[in-house]
PDB file of C-alpha atoms in Angstrom:
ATOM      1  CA  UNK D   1       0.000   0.000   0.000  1.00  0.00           C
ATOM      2  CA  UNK D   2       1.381   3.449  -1.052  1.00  0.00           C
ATOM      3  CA  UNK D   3       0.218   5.943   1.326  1.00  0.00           C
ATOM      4  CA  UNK D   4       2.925   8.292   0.662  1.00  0.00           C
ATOM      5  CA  UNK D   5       3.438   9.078  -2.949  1.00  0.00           C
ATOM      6  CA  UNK D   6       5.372  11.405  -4.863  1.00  0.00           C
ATOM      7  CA  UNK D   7       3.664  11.506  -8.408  1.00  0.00           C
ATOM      8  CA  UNK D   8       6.839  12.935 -10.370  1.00  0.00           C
ATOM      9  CA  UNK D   9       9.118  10.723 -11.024  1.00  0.00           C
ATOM     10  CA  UNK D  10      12.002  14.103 -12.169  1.00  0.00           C
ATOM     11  CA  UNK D  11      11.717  17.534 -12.269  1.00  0.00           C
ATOM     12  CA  UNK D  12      14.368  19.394 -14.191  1.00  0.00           C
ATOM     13  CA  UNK D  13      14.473  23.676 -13.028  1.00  0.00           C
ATOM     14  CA  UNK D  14      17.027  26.368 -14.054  1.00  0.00           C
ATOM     15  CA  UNK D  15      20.039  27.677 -11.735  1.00  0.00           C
ATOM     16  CA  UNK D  16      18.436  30.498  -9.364  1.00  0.00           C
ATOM     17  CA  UNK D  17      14.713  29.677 -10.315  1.00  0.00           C
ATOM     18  CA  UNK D  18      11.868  27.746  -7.682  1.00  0.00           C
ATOM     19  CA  UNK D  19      12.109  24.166  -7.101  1.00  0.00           C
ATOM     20  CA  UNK D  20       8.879  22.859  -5.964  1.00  0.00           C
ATOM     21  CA  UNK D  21       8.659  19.345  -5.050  1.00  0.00           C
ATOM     22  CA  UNK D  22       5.581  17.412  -3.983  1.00  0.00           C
ATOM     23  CA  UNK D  23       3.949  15.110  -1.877  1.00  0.00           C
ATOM     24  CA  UNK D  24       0.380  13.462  -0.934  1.00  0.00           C
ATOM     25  CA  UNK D  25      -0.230  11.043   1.694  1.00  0.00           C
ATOM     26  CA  UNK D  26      -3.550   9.093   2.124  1.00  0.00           C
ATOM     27  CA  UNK D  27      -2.949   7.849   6.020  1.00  0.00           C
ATOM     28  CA  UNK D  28      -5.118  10.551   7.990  1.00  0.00           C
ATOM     29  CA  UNK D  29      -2.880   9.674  11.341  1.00  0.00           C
ATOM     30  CA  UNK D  30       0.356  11.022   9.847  1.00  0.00           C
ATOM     31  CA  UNK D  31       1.244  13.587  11.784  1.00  0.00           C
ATOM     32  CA  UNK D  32       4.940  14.064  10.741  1.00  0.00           C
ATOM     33  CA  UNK D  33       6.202  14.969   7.650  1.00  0.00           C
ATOM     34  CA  UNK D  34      10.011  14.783   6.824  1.00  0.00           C
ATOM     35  CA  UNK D  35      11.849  15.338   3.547  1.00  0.00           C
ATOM     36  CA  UNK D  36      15.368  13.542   2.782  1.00  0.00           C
ATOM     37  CA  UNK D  37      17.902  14.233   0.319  1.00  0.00           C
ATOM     38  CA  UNK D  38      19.727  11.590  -1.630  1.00  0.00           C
ATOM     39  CA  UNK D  39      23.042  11.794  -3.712  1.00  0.00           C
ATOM     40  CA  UNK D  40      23.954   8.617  -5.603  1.00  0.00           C
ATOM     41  CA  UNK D  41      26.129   6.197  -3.423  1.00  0.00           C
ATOM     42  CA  UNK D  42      24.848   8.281  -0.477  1.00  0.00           C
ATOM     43  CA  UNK D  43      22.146   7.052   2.211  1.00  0.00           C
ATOM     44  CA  UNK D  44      19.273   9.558   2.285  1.00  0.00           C
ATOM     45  CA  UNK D  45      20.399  12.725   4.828  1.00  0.00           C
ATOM     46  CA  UNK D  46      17.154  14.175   6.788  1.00  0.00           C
ATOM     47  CA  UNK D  47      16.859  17.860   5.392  1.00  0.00           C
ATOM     48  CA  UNK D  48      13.644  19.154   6.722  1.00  0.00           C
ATOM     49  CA  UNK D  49      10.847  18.142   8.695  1.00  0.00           C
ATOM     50  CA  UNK D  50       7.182  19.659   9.780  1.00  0.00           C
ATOM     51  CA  UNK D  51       4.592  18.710  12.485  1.00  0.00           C
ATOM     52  CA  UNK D  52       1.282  18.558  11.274  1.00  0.00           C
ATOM     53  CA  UNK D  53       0.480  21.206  13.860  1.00  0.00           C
ATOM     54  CA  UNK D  54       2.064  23.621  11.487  1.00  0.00           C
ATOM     55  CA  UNK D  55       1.049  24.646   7.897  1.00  0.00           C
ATOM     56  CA  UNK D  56       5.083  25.919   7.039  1.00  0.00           C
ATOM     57  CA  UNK D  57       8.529  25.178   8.159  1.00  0.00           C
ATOM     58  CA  UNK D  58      11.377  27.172   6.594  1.00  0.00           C
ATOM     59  CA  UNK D  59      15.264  26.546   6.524  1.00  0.00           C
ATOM     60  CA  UNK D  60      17.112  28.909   4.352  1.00  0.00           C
ATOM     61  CA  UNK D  61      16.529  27.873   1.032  1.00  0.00           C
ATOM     62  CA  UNK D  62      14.099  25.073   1.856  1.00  0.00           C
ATOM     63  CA  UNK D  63      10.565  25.816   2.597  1.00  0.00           C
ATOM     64  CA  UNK D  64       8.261  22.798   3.268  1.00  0.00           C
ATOM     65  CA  UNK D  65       4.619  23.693   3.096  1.00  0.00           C
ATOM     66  CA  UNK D  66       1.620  21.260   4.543  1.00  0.00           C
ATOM     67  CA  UNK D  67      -1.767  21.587   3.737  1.00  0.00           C
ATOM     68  CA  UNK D  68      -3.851  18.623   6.071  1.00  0.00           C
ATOM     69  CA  UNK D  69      -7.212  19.040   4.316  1.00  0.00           C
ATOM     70  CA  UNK D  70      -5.630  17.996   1.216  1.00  0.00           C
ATOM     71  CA  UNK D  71      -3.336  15.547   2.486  1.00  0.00           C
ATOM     72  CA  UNK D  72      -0.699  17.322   0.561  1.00  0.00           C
ATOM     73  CA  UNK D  73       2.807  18.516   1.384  1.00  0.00           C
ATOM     74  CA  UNK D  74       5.322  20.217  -0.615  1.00  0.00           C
ATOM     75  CA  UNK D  75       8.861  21.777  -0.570  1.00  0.00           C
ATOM     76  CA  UNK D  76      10.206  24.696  -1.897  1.00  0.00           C
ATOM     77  CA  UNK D  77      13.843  25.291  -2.793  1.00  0.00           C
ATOM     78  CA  UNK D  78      14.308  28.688  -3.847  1.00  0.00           C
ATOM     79  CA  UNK D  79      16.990  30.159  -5.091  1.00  0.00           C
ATOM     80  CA  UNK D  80      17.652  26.340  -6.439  1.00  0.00           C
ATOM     81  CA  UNK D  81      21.080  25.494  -7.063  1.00  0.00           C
ATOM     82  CA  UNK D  82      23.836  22.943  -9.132  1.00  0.00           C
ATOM     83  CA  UNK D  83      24.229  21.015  -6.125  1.00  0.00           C
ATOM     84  CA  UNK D  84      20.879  20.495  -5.033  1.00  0.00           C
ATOM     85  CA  UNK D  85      20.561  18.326  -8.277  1.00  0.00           C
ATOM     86  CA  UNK D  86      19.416  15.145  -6.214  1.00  0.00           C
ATOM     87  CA  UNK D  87      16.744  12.283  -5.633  1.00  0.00           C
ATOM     88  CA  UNK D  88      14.290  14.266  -2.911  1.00  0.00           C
ATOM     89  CA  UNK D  89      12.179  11.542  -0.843  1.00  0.00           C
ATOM     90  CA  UNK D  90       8.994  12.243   1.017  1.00  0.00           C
ATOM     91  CA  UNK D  91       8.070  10.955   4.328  1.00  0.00           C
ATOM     92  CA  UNK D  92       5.550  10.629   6.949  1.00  0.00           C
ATOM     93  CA  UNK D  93       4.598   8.707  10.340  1.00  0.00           C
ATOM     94  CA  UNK D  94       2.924   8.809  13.818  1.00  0.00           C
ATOM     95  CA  UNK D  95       5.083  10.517  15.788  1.00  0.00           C
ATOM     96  CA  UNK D  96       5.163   8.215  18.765  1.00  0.00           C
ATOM     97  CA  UNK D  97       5.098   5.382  16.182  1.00  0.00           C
ATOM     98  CA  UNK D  98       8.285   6.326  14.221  1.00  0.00           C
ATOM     99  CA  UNK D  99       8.918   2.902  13.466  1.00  0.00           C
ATOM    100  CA  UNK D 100       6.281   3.013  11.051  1.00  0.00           C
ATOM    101  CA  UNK D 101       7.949   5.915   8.887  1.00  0.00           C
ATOM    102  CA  UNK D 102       6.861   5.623   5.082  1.00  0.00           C
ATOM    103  CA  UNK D 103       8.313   6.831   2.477  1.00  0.00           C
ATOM    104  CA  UNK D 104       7.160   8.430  -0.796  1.00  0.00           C
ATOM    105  CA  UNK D 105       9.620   6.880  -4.294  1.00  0.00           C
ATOM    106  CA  UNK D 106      11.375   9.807  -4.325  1.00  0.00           C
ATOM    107  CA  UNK D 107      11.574  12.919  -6.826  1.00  0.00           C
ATOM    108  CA  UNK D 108      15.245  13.018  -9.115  1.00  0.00           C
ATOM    109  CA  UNK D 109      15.612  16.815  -9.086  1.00  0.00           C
ATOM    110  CA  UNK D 110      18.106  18.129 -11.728  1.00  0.00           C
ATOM    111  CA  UNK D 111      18.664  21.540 -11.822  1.00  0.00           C
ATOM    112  CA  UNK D 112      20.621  23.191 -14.366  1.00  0.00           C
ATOM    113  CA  UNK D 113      23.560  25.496 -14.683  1.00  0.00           C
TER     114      UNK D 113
ATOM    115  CA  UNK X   1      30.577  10.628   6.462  1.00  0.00           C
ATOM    116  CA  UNK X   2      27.403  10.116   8.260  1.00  0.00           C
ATOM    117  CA  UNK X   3      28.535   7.893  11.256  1.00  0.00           C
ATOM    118  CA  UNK X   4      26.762   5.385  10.272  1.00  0.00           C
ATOM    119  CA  UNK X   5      28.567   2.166   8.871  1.00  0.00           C
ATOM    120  CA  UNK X   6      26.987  -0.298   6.337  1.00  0.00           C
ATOM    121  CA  UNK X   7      29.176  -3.257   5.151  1.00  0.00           C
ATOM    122  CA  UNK X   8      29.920  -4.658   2.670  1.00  0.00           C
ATOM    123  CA  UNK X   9      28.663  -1.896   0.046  1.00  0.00           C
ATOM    124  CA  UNK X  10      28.271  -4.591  -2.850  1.00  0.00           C
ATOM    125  CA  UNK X  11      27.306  -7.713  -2.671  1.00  0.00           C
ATOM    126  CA  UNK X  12      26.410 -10.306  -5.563  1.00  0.00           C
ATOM    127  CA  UNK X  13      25.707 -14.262  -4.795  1.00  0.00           C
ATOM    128  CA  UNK X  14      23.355 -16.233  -6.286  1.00  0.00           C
ATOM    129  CA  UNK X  15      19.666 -17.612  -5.724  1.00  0.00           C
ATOM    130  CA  UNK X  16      19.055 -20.068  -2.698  1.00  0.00           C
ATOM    131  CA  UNK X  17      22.414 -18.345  -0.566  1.00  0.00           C
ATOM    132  CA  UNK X  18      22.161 -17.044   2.519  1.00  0.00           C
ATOM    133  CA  UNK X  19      24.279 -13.282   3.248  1.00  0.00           C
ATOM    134  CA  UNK X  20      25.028 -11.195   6.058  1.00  0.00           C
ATOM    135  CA  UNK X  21      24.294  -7.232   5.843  1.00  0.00           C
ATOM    136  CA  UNK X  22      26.398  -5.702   9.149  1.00  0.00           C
ATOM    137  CA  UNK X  23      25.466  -1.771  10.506  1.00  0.00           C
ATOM    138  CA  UNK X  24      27.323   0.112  13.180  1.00  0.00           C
ATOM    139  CA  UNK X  25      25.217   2.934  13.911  1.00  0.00           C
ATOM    140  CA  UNK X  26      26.318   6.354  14.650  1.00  0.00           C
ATOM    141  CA  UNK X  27      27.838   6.753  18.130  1.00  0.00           C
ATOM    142  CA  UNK X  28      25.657   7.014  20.822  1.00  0.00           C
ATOM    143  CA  UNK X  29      22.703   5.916  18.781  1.00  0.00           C
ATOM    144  CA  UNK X  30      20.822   3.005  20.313  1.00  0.00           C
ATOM    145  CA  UNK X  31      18.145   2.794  17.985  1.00  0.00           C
ATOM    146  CA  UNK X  32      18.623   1.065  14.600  1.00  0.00           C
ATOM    147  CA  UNK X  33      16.594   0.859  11.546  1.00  0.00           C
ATOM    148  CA  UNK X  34      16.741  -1.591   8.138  1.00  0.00           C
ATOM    149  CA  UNK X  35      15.396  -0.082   5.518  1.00  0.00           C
ATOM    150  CA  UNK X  36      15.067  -1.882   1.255  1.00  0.00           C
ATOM    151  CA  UNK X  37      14.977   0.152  -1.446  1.00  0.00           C
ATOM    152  CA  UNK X  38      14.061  -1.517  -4.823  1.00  0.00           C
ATOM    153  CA  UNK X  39      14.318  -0.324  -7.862  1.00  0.00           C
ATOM    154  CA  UNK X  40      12.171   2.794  -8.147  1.00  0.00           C
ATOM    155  CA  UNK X  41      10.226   1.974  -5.382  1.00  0.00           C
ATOM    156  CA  UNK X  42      10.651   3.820  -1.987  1.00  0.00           C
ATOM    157  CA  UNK X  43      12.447   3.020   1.113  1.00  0.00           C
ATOM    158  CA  UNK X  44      10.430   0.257   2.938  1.00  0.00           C
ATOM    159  CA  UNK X  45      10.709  -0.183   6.642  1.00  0.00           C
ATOM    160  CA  UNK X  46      11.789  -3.709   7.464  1.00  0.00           C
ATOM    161  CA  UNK X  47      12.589  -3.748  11.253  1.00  0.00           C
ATOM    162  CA  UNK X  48      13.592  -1.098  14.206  1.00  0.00           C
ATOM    163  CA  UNK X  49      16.014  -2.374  17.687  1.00  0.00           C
ATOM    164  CA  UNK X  50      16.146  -0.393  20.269  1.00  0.00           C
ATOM    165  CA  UNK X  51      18.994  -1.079  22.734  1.00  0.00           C
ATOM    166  CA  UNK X  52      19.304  -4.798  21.650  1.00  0.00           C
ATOM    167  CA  UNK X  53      15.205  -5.729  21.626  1.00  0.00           C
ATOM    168  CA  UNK X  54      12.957  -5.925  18.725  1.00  0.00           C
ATOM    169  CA  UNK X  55      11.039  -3.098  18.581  1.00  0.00           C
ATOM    170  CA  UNK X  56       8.952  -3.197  15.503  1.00  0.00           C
ATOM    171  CA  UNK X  57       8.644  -5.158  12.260  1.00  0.00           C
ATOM    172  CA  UNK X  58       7.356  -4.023   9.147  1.00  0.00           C
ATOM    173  CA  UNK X  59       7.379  -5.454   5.698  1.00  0.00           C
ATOM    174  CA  UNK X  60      10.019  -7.885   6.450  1.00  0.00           C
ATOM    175  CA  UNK X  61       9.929 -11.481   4.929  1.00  0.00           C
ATOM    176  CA  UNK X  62       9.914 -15.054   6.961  1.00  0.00           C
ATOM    177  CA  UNK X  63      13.536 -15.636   5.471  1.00  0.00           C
ATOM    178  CA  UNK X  64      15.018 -12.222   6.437  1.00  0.00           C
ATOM    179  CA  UNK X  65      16.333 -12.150  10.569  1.00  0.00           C
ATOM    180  CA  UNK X  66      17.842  -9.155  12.048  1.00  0.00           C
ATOM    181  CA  UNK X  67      19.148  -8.689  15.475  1.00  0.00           C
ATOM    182  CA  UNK X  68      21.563  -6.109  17.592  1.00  0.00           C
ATOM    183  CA  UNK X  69      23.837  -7.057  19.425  1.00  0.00           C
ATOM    184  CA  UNK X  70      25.065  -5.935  22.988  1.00  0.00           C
ATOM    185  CA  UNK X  71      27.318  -3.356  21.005  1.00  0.00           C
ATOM    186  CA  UNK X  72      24.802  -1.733  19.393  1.00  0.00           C
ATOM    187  CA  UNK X  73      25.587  -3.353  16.140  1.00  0.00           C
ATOM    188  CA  UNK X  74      22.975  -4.646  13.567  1.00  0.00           C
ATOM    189  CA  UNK X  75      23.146  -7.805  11.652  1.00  0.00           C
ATOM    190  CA  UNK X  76      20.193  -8.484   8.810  1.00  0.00           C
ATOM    191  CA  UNK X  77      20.158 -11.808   7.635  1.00  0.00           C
ATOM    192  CA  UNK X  78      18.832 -12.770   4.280  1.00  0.00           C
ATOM    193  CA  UNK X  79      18.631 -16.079   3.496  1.00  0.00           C
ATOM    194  CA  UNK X  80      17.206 -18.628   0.927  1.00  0.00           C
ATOM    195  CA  UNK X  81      17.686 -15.438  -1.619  1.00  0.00           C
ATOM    196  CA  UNK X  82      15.745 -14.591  -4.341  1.00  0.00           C
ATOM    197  CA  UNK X  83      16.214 -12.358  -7.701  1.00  0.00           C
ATOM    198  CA  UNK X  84      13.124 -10.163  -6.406  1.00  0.00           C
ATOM    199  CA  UNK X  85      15.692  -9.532  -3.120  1.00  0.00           C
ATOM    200  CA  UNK X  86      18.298  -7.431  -5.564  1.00  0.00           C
ATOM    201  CA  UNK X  87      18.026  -4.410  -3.644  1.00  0.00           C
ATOM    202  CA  UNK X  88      19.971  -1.507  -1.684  1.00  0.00           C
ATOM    203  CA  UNK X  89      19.769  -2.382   1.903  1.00  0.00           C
ATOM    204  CA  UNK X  90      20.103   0.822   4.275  1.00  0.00           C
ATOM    205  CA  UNK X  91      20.485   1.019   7.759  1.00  0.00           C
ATOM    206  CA  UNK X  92      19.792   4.064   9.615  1.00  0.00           C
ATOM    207  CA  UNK X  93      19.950   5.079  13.717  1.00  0.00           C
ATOM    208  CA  UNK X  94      19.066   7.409  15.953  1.00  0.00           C
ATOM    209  CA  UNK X  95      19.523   8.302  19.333  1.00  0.00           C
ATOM    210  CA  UNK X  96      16.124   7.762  20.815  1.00  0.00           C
ATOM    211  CA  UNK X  97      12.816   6.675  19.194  1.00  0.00           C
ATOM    212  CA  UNK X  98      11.563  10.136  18.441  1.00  0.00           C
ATOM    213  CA  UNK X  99      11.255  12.346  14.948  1.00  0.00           C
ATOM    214  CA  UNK X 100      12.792  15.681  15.761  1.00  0.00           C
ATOM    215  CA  UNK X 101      16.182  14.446  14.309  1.00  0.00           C
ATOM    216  CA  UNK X 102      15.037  12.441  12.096  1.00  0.00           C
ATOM    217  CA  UNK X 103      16.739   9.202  11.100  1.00  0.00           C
ATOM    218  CA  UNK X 104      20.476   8.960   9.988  1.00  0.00           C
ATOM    219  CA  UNK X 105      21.358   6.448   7.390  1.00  0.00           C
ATOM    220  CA  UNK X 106      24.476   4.542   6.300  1.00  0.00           C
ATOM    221  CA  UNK X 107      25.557   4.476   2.700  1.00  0.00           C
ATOM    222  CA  UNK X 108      23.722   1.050   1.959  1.00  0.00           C
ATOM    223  CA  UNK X 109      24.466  -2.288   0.631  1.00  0.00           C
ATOM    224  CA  UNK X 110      23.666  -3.048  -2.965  1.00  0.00           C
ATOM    225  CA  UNK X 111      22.776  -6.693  -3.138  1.00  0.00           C
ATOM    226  CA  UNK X 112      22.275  -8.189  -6.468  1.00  0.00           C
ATOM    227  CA  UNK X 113      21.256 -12.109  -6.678  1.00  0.00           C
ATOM    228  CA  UNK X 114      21.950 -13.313 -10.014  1.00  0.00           C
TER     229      UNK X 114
END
């Protein structure tokens, strides 16, 4: 059962232009949303997470954005950059139930000089 | 580096063997997580120690065993292999069964049965 899914496969943006990646989860007890990044030969590195008691969480460049009546989540890199070119994975749990973290197949983001 | 140790990174043996995945989590971490990752698919949760006890078990098959031992290190066990079981194998910790941190991850082991 997919109950995190990230329904773009790539997403190719310009140097210095908006990055938007995006999320939807179908589980209604989720109530913690993280976002990892993933090089190639890397493990995934946690880059930015949000409680569902919040509609925005921002860290510098990266922006994640939750909207609960939609079930929908999103992140935001802006100004994007060369080296954010990555694979971006989605992921959500119970919070006192983190064992049961789910992840979303992930988002290739290429972004170009 | 992450602090988290996965060996070996490849691995290739054939159908019907048994293998050995090893983790060292990151120091001070006493919870450990085995994740699979097939291709294109996302990271599926396979089982969580905490401090040497099962903790939870997810989508993880009869033939695959996992246990941590009194050093806090992981072994997964995968045995009577299978082509469908070519997959990168990642182990992540953390230092106490809560979100805030999230989860940090080793490098993985690519396994490929042939």
């Amino acid at each position: 059962d997919q109950q995190v899914k990230q329904n773009s496969p790539s997403l190719s943006v310009q140097e210095g232009r908006i990055s938007i990646l995006n999320c939807d989860y179908t589980n209604s007890m989720f109530d913690y949303f993280l976002w990892y990044k993933k090089y190639p030969a890397e493990g995934p590195t946690f880059l930015i997470s949000i409680s569902s008691i919040k509609d925005k969480n921002e860290d510098g460049r990266f922006t994640v954005f939750l909207n609960k009546s939609a079930k929908h989540l999103s992140l935001h890199i802006v100004p994007s950059q060369p080296g954010d070119s990555a694979v971006y994975f989605c992921a959500a749990a119970v919070f006192y139930n983190n064992n049961d973290m789910r992840f979303g197949a992930g988002t290739r983001l290429t972004v170009k000089p | 580096d992450s602090g988290v140790t996965q060996t070996p990174k490849h691995l290739i043996t054939a159908t019907g063997q048994r293998v050995t995945l090893r983790c060292s989590p990151r120091s001070g971490d006493l919870s450990v997580y085995w994740y699979q990752q097939s291709l294109d698919q996302g990271l599926q949760f396979l089982i969580q120690y905490y401090n040497g006890e099962e903790r939870a078990k997810g989508n993880i098959l009869e033939r695959f065993s996992a246990q941590q031992f009194p050093d806090l290190h992981s072994e997964l066990n995968l045995s009577s292999l299978e082509l469908g079981d070519s997959a990168l194998y990642f182990c992540a910790s953390s230092a106490r069964p809560e979100l805030s941190d999230g989860y940090t991850f080793g490098s993985g082991t690519r396994l490929t049965v042939v």
